[in-house]
PDB file of N, CA and C in Angstrom:
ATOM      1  N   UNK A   1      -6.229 -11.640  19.035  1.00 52.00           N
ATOM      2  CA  UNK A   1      -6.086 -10.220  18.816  1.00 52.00           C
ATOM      3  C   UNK A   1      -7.183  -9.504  19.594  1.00 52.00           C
ATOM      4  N   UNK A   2      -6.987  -9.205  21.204  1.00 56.00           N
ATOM      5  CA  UNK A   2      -8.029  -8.478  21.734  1.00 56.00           C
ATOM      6  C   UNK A   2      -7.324  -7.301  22.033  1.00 56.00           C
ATOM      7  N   UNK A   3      -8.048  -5.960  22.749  1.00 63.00           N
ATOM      8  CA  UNK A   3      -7.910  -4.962  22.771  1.00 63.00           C
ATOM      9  C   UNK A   3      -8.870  -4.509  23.408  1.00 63.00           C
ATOM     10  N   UNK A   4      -8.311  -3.248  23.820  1.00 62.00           N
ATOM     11  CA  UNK A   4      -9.343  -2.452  25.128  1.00 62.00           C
ATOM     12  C   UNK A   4      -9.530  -0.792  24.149  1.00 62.00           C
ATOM     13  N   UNK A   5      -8.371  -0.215  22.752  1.00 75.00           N
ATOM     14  CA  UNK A   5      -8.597   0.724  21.899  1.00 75.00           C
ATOM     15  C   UNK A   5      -7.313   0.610  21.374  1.00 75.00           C
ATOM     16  N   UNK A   6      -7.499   1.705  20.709  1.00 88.00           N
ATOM     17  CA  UNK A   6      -6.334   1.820  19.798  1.00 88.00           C
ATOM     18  C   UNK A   6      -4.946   1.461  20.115  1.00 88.00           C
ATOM     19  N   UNK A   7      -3.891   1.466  19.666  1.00 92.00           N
ATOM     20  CA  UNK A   7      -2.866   1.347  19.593  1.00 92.00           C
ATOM     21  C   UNK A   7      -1.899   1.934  18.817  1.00 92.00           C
ATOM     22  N   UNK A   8      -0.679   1.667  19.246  1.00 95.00           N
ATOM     23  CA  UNK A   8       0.343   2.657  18.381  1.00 95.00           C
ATOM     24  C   UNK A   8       1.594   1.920  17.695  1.00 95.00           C
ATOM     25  N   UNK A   9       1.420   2.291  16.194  1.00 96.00           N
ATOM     26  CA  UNK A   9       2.052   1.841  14.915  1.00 96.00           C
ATOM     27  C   UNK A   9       3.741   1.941  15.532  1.00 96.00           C
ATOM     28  N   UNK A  10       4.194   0.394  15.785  1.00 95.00           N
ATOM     29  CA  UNK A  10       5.218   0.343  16.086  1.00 95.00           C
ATOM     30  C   UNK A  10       6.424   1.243  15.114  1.00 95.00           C
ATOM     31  N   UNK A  11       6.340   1.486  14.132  1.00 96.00           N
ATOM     32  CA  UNK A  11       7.135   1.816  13.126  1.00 96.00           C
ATOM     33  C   UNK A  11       7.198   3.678  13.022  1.00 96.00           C
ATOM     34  N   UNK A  12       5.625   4.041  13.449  1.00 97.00           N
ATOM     35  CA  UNK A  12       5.842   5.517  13.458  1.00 97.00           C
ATOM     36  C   UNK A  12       5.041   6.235  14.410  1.00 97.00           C
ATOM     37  N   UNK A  13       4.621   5.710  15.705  1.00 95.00           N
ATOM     38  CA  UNK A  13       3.628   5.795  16.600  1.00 95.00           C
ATOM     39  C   UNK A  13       2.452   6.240  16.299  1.00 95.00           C
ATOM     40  N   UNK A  14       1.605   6.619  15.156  1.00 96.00           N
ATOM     41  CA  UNK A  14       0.332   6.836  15.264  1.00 96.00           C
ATOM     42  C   UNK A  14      -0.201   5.837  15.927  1.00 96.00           C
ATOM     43  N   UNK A  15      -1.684   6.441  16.153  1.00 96.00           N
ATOM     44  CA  UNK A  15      -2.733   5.856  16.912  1.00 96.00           C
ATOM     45  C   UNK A  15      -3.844   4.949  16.194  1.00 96.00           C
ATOM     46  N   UNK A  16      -3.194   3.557  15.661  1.00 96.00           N
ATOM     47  CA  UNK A  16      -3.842   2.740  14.999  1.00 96.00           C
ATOM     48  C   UNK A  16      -5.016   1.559  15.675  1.00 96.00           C
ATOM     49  N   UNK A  17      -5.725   1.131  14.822  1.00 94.00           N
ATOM     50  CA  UNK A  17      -6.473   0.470  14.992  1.00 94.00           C
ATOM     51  C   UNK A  17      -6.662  -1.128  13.887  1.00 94.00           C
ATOM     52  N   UNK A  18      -6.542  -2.152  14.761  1.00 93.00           N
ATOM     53  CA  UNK A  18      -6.153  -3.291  14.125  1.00 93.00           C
ATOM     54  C   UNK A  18      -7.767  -4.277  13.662  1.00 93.00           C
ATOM     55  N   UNK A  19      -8.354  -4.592  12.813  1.00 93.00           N
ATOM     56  CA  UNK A  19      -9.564  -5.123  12.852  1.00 93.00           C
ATOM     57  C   UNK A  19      -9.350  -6.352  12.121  1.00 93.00           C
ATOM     58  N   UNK A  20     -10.113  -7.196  12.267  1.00 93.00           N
ATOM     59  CA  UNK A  20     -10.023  -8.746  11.563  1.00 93.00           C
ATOM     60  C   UNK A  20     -11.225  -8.156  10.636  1.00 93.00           C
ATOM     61  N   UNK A  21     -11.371  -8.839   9.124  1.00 95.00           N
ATOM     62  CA  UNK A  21     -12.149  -8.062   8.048  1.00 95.00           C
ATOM     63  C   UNK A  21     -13.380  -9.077   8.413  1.00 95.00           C
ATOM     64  N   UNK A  22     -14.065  -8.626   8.306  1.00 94.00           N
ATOM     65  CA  UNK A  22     -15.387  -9.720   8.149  1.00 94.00           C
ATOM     66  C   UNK A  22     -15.369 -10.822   7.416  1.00 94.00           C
ATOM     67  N   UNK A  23     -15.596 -12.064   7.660  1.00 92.00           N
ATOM     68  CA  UNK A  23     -15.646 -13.085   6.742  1.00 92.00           C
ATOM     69  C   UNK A  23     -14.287 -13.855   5.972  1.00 92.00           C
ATOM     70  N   UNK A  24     -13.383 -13.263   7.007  1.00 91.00           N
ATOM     71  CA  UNK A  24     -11.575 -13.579   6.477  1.00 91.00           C
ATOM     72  C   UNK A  24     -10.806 -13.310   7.621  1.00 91.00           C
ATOM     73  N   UNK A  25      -9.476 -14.189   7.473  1.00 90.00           N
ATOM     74  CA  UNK A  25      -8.878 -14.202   8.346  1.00 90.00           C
ATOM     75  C   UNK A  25      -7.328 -13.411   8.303  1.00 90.00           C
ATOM     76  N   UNK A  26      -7.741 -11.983   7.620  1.00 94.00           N
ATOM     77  CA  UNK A  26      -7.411 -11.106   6.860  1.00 94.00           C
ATOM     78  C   UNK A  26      -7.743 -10.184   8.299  1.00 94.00           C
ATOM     79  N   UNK A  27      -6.052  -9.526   8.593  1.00 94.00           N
ATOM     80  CA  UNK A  27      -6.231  -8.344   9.405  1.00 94.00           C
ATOM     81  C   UNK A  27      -5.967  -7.094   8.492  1.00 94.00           C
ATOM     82  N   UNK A  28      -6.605  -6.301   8.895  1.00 95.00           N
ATOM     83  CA  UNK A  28      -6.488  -4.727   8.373  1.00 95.00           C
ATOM     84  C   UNK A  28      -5.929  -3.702   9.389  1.00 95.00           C
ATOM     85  N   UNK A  29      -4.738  -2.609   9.191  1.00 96.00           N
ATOM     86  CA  UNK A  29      -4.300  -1.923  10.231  1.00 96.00           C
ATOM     87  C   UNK A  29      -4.971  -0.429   9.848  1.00 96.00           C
ATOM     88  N   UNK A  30      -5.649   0.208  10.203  1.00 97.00           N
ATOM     89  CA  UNK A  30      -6.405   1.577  10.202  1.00 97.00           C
ATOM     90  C   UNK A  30      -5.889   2.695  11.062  1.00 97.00           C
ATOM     91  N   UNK A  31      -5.886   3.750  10.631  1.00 97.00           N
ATOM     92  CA  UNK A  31      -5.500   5.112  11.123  1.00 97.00           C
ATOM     93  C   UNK A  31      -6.663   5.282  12.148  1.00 97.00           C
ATOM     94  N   UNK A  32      -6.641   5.445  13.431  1.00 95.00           N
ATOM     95  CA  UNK A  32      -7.562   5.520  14.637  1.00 95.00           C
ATOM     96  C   UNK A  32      -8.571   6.962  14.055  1.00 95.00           C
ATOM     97  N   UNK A  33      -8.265   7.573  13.827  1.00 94.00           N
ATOM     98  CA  UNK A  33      -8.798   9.511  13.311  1.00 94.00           C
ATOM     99  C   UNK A  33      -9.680   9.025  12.000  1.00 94.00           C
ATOM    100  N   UNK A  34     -11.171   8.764  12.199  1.00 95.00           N
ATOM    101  CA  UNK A  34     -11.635   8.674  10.833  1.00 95.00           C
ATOM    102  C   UNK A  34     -12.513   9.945  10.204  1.00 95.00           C
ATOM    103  N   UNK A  35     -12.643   9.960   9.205  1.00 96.00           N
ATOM    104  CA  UNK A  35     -12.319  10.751   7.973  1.00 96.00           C
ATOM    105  C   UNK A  35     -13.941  10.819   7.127  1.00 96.00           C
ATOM    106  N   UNK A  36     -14.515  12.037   6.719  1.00 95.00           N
ATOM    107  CA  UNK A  36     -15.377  11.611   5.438  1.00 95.00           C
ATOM    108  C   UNK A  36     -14.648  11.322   4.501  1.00 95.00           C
ATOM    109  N   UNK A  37     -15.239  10.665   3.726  1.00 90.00           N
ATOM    110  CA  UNK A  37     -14.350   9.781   2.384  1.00 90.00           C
ATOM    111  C   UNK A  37     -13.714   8.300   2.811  1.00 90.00           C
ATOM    112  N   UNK A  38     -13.420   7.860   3.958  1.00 95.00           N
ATOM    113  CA  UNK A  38     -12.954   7.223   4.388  1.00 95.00           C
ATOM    114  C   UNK A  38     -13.156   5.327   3.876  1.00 95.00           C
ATOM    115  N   UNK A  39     -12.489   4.452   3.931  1.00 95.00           N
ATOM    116  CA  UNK A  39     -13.295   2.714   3.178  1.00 95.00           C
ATOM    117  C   UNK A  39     -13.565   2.118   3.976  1.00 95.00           C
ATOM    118  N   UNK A  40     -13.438   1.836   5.319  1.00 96.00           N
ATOM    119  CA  UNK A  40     -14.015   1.482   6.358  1.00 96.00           C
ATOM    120  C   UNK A  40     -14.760   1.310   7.323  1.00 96.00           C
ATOM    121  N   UNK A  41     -15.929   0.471   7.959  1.00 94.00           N
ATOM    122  CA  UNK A  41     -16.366   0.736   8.770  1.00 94.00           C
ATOM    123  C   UNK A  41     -16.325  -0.651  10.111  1.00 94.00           C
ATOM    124  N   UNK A  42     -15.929  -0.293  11.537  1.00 93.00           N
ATOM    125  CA  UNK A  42     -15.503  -1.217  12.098  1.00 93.00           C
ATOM    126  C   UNK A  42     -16.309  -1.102  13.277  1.00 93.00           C
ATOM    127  N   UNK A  43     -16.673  -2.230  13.887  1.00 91.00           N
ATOM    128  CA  UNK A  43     -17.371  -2.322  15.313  1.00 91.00           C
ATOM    129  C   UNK A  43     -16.660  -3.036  16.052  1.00 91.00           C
ATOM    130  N   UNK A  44     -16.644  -3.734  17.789  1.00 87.00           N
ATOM    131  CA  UNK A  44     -16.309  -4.182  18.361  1.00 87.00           C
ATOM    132  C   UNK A  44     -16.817  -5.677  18.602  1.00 87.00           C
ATOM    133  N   UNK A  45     -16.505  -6.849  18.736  1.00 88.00           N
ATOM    134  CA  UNK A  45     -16.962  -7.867  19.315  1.00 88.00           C
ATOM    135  C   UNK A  45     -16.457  -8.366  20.575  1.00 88.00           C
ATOM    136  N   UNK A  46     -17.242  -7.989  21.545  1.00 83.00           N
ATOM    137  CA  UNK A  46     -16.398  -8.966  23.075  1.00 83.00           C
ATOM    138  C   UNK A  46     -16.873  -8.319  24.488  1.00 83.00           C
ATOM    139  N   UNK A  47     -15.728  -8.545  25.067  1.00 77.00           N
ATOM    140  CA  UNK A  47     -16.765  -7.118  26.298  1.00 77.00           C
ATOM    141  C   UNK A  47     -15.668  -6.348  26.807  1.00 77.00           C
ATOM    142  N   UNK A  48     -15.796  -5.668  28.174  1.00 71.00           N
ATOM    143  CA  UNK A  48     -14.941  -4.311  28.427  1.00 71.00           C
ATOM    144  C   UNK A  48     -13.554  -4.906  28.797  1.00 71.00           C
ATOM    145  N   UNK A  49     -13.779  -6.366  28.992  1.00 71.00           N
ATOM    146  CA  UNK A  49     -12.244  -6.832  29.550  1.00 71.00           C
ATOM    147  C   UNK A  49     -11.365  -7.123  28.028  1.00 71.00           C
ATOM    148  N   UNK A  50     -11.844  -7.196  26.998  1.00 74.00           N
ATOM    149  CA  UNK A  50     -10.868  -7.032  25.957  1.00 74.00           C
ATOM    150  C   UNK A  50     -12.384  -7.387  24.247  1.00 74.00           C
ATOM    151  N   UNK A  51     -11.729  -6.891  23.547  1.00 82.00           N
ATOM    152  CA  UNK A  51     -12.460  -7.701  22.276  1.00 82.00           C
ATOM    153  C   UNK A  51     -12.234  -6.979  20.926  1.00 82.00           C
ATOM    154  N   UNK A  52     -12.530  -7.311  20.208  1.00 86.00           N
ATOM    155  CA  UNK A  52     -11.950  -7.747  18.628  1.00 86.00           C
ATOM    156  C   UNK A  52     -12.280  -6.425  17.581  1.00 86.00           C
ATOM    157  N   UNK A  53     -11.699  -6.195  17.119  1.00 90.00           N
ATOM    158  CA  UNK A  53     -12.109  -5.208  16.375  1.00 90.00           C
ATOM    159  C   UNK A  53     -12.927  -5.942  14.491  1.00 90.00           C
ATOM    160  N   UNK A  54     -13.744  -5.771  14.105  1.00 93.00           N
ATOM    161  CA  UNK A  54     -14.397  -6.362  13.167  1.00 93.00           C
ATOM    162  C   UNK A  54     -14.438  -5.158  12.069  1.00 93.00           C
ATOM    163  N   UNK A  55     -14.070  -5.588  11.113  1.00 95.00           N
ATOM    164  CA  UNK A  55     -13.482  -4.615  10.138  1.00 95.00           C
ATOM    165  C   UNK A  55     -15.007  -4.957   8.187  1.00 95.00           C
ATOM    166  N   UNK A  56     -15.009  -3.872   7.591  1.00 96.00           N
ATOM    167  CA  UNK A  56     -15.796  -4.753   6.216  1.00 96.00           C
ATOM    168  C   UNK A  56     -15.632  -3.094   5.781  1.00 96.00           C
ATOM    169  N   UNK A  57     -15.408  -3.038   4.461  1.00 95.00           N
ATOM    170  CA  UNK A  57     -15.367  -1.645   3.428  1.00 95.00           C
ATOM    171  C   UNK A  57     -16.898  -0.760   3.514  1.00 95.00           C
ATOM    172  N   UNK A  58     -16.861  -0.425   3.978  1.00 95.00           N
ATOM    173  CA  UNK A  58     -17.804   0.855   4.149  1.00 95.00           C
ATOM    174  C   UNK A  58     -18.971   0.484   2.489  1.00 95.00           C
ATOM    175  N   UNK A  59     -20.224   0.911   3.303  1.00 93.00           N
ATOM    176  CA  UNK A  59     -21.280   0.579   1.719  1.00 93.00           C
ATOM    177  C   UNK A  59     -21.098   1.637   1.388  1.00 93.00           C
ATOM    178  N   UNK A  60     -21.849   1.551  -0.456  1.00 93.00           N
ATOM    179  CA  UNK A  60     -21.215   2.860  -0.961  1.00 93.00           C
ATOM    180  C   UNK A  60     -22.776   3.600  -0.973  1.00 93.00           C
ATOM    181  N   UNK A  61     -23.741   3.454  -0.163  1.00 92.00           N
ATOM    182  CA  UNK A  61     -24.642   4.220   0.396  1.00 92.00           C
ATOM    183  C   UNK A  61     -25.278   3.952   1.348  1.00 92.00           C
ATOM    184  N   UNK A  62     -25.949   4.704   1.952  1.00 91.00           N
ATOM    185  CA  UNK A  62     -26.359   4.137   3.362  1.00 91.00           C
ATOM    186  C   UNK A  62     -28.232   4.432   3.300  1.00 91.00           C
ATOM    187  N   UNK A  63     -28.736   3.653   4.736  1.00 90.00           N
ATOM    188  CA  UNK A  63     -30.251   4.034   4.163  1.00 90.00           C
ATOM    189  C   UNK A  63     -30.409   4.731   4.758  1.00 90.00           C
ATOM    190  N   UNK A  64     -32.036   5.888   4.702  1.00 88.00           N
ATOM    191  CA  UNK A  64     -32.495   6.790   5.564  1.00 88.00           C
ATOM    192  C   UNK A  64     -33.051   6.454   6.772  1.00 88.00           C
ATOM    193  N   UNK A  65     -32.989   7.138   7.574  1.00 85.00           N
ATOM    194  CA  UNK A  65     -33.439   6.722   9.333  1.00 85.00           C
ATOM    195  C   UNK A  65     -34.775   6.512   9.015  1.00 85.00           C
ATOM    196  N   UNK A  66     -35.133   5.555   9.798  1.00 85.00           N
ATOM    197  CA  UNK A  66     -36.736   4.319   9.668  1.00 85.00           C
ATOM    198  C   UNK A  66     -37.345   5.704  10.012  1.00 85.00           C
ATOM    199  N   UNK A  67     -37.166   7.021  10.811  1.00 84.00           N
ATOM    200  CA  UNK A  67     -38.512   7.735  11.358  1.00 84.00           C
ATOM    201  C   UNK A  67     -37.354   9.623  10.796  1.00 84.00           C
ATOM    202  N   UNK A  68     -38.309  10.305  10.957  1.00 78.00           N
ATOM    203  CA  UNK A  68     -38.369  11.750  10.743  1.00 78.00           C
ATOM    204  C   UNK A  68     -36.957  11.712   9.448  1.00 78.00           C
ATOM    205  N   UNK A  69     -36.676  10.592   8.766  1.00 74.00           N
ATOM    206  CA  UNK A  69     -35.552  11.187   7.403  1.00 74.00           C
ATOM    207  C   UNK A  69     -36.455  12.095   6.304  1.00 74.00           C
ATOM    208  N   UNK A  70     -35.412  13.042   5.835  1.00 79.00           N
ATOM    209  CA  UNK A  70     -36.115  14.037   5.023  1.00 79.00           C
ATOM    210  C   UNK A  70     -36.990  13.555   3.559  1.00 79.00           C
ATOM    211  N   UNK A  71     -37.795  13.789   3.264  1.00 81.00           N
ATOM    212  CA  UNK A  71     -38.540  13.509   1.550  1.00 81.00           C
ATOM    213  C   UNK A  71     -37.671  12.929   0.840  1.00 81.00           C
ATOM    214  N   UNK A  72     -36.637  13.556   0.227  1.00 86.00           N
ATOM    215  CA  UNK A  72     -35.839  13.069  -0.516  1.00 86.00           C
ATOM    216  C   UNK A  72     -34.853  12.417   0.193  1.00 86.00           C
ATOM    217  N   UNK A  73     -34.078  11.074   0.088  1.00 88.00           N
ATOM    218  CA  UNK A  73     -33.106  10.757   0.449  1.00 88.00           C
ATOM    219  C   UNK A  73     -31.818  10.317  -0.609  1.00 88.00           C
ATOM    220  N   UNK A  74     -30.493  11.016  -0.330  1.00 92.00           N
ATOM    221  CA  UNK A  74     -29.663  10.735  -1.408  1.00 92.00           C
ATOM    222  C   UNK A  74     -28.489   9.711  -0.788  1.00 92.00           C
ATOM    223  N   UNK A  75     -28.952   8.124  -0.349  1.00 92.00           N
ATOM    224  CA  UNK A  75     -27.804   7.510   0.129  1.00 92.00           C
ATOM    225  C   UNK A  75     -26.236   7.712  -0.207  1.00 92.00           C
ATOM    226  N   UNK A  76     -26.073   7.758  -1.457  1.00 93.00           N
ATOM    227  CA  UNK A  76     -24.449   7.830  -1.819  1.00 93.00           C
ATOM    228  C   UNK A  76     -23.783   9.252  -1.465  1.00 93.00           C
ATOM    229  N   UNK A  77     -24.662   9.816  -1.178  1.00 93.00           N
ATOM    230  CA  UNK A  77     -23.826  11.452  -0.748  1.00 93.00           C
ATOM    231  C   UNK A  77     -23.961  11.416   0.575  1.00 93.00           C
ATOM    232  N   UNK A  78     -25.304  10.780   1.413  1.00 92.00           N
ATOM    233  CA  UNK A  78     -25.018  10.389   2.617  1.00 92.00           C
ATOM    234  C   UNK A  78     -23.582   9.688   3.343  1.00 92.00           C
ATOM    235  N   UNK A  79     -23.788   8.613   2.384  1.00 93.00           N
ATOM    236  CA  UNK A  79     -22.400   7.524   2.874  1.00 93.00           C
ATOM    237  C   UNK A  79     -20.984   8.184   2.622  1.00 93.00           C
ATOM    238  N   UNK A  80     -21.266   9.302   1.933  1.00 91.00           N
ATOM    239  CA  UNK A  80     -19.645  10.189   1.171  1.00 91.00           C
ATOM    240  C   UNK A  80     -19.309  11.448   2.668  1.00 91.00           C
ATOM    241  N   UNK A  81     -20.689  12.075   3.405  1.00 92.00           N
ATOM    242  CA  UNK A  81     -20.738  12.908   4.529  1.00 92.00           C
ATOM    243  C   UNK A  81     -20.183  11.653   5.724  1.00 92.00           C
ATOM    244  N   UNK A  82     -20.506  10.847   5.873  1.00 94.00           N
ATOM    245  CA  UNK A  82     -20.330  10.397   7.290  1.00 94.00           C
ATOM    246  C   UNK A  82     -18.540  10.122   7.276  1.00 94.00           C
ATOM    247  N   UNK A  83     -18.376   9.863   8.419  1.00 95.00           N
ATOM    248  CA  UNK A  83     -16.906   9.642   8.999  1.00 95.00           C
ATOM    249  C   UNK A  83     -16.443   7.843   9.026  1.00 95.00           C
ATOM    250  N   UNK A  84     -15.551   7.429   8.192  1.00 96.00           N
ATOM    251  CA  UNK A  84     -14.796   5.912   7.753  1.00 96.00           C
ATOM    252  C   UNK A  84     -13.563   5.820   8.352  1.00 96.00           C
ATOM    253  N   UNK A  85     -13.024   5.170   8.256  1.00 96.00           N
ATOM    254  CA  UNK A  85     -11.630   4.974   8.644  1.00 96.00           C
ATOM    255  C   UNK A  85     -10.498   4.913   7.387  1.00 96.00           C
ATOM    256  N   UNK A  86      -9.629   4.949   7.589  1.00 97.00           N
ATOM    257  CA  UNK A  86      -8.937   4.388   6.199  1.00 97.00           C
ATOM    258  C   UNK A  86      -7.478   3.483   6.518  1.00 97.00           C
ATOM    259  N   UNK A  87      -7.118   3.104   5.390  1.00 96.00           N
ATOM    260  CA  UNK A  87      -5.884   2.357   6.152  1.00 96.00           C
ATOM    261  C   UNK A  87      -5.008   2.445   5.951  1.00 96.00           C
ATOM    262  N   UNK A  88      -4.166   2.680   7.202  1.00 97.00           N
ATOM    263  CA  UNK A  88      -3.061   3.249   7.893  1.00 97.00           C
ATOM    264  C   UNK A  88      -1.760   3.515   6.628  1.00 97.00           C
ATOM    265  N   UNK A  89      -1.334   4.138   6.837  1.00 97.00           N
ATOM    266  CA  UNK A  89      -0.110   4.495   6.033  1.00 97.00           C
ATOM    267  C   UNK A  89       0.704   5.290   6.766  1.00 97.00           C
ATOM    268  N   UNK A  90       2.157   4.591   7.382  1.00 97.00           N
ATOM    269  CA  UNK A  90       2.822   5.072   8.214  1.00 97.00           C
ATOM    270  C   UNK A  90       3.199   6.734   7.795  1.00 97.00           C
ATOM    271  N   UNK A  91       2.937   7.129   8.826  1.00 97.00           N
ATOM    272  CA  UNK A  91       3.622   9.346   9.176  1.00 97.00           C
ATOM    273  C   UNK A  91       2.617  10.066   8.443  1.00 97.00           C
ATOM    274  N   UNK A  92       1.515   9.593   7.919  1.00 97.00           N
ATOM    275  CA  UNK A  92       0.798  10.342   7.625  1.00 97.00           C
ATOM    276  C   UNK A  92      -0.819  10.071   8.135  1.00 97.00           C
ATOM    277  N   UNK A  93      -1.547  11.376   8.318  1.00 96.00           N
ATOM    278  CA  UNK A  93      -3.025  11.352   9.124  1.00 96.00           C
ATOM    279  C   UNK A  93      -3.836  10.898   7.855  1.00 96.00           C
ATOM    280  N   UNK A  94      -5.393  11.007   8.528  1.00 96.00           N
ATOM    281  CA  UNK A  94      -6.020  10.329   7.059  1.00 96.00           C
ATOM    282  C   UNK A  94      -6.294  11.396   6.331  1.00 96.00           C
ATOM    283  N   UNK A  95      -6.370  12.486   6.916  1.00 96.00           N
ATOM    284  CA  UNK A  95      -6.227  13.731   5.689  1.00 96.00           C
ATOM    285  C   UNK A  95      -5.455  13.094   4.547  1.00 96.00           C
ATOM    286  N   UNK A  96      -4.157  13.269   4.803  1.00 97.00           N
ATOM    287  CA  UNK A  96      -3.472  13.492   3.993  1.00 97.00           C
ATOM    288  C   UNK A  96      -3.606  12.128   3.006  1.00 97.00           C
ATOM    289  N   UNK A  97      -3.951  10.821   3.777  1.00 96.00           N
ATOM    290  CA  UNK A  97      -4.059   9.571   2.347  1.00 96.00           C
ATOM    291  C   UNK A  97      -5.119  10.075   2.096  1.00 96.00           C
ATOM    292  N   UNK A  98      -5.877  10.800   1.776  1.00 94.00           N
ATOM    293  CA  UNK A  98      -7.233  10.537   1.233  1.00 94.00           C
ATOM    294  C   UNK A  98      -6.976  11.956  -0.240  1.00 94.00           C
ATOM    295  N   UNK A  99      -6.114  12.991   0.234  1.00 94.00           N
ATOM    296  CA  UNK A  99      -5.684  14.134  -0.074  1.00 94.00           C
ATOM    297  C   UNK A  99      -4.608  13.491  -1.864  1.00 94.00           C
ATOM    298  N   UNK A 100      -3.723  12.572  -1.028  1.00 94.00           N
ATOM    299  CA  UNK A 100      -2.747  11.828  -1.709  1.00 94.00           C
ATOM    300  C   UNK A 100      -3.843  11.070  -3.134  1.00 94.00           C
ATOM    301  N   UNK A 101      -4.449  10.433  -2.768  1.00 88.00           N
ATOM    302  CA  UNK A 101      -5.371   9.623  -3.454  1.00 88.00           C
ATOM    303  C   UNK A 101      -6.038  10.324  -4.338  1.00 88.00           C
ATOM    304  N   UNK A 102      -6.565  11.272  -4.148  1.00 87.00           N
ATOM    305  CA  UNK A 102      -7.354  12.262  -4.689  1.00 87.00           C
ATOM    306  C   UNK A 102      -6.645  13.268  -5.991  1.00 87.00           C
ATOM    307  N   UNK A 103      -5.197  13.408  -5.494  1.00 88.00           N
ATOM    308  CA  UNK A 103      -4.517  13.707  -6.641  1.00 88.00           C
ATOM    309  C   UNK A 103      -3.914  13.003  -7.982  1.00 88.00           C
ATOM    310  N   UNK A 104      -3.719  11.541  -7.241  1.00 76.00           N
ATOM    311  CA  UNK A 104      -3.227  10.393  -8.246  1.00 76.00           C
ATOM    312  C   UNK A 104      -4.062  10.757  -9.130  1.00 76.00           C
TER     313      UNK A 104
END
């Protein structure tokens, strides 16, 4: 499973993104457009001629930058501001699963 970027969801053409999960041989298909709120966070393994997308659920806080982070630091509202991915759910953007979710 290599790749040069995204790709498109045979079933409804969004612009997906395919990652192997960390530590499993468990693929995950992700909405390319990520999102605050989002469960994902994915990096690349390989080089420019193709490589892997590496997938693991987003921590549920993040730490403060080693130099100039402010006095107080509030990781879990940090990790809730930054931008995740989420996963894919055909004809709809991640607005809307996260929108969907939020009402359940």
């Amino acid at each position: 499973m290599t790749s040069t970027g995204p790709q498109k969801c045979p079933r409804c053409s969004a612009d997906v993104v395919v990652a192997r999960l960390l530590g499993s041989s468990r693929t995950i298909v992700l909405n390319a457009e990520t999102i605050a709120g989002g469960d994902y966070t994915i990096w690349a393994n390989g080089n420019m001629a193709g490589y892997t997308w590496i997938g693991r659920a987003r921590p549920a806080q993040v730490r403060p930058p080693k130099r100039g982070g402010p006095a107080v630091w509030d990781g879990r509202a940090e990790a809730n501001r930054r931008l995740w991915w989420v996963e894919h759910q055909h004809n709809k953007t991640s607005q809307q699963i996260l929108q969907m979710r939020e009402s359940a």
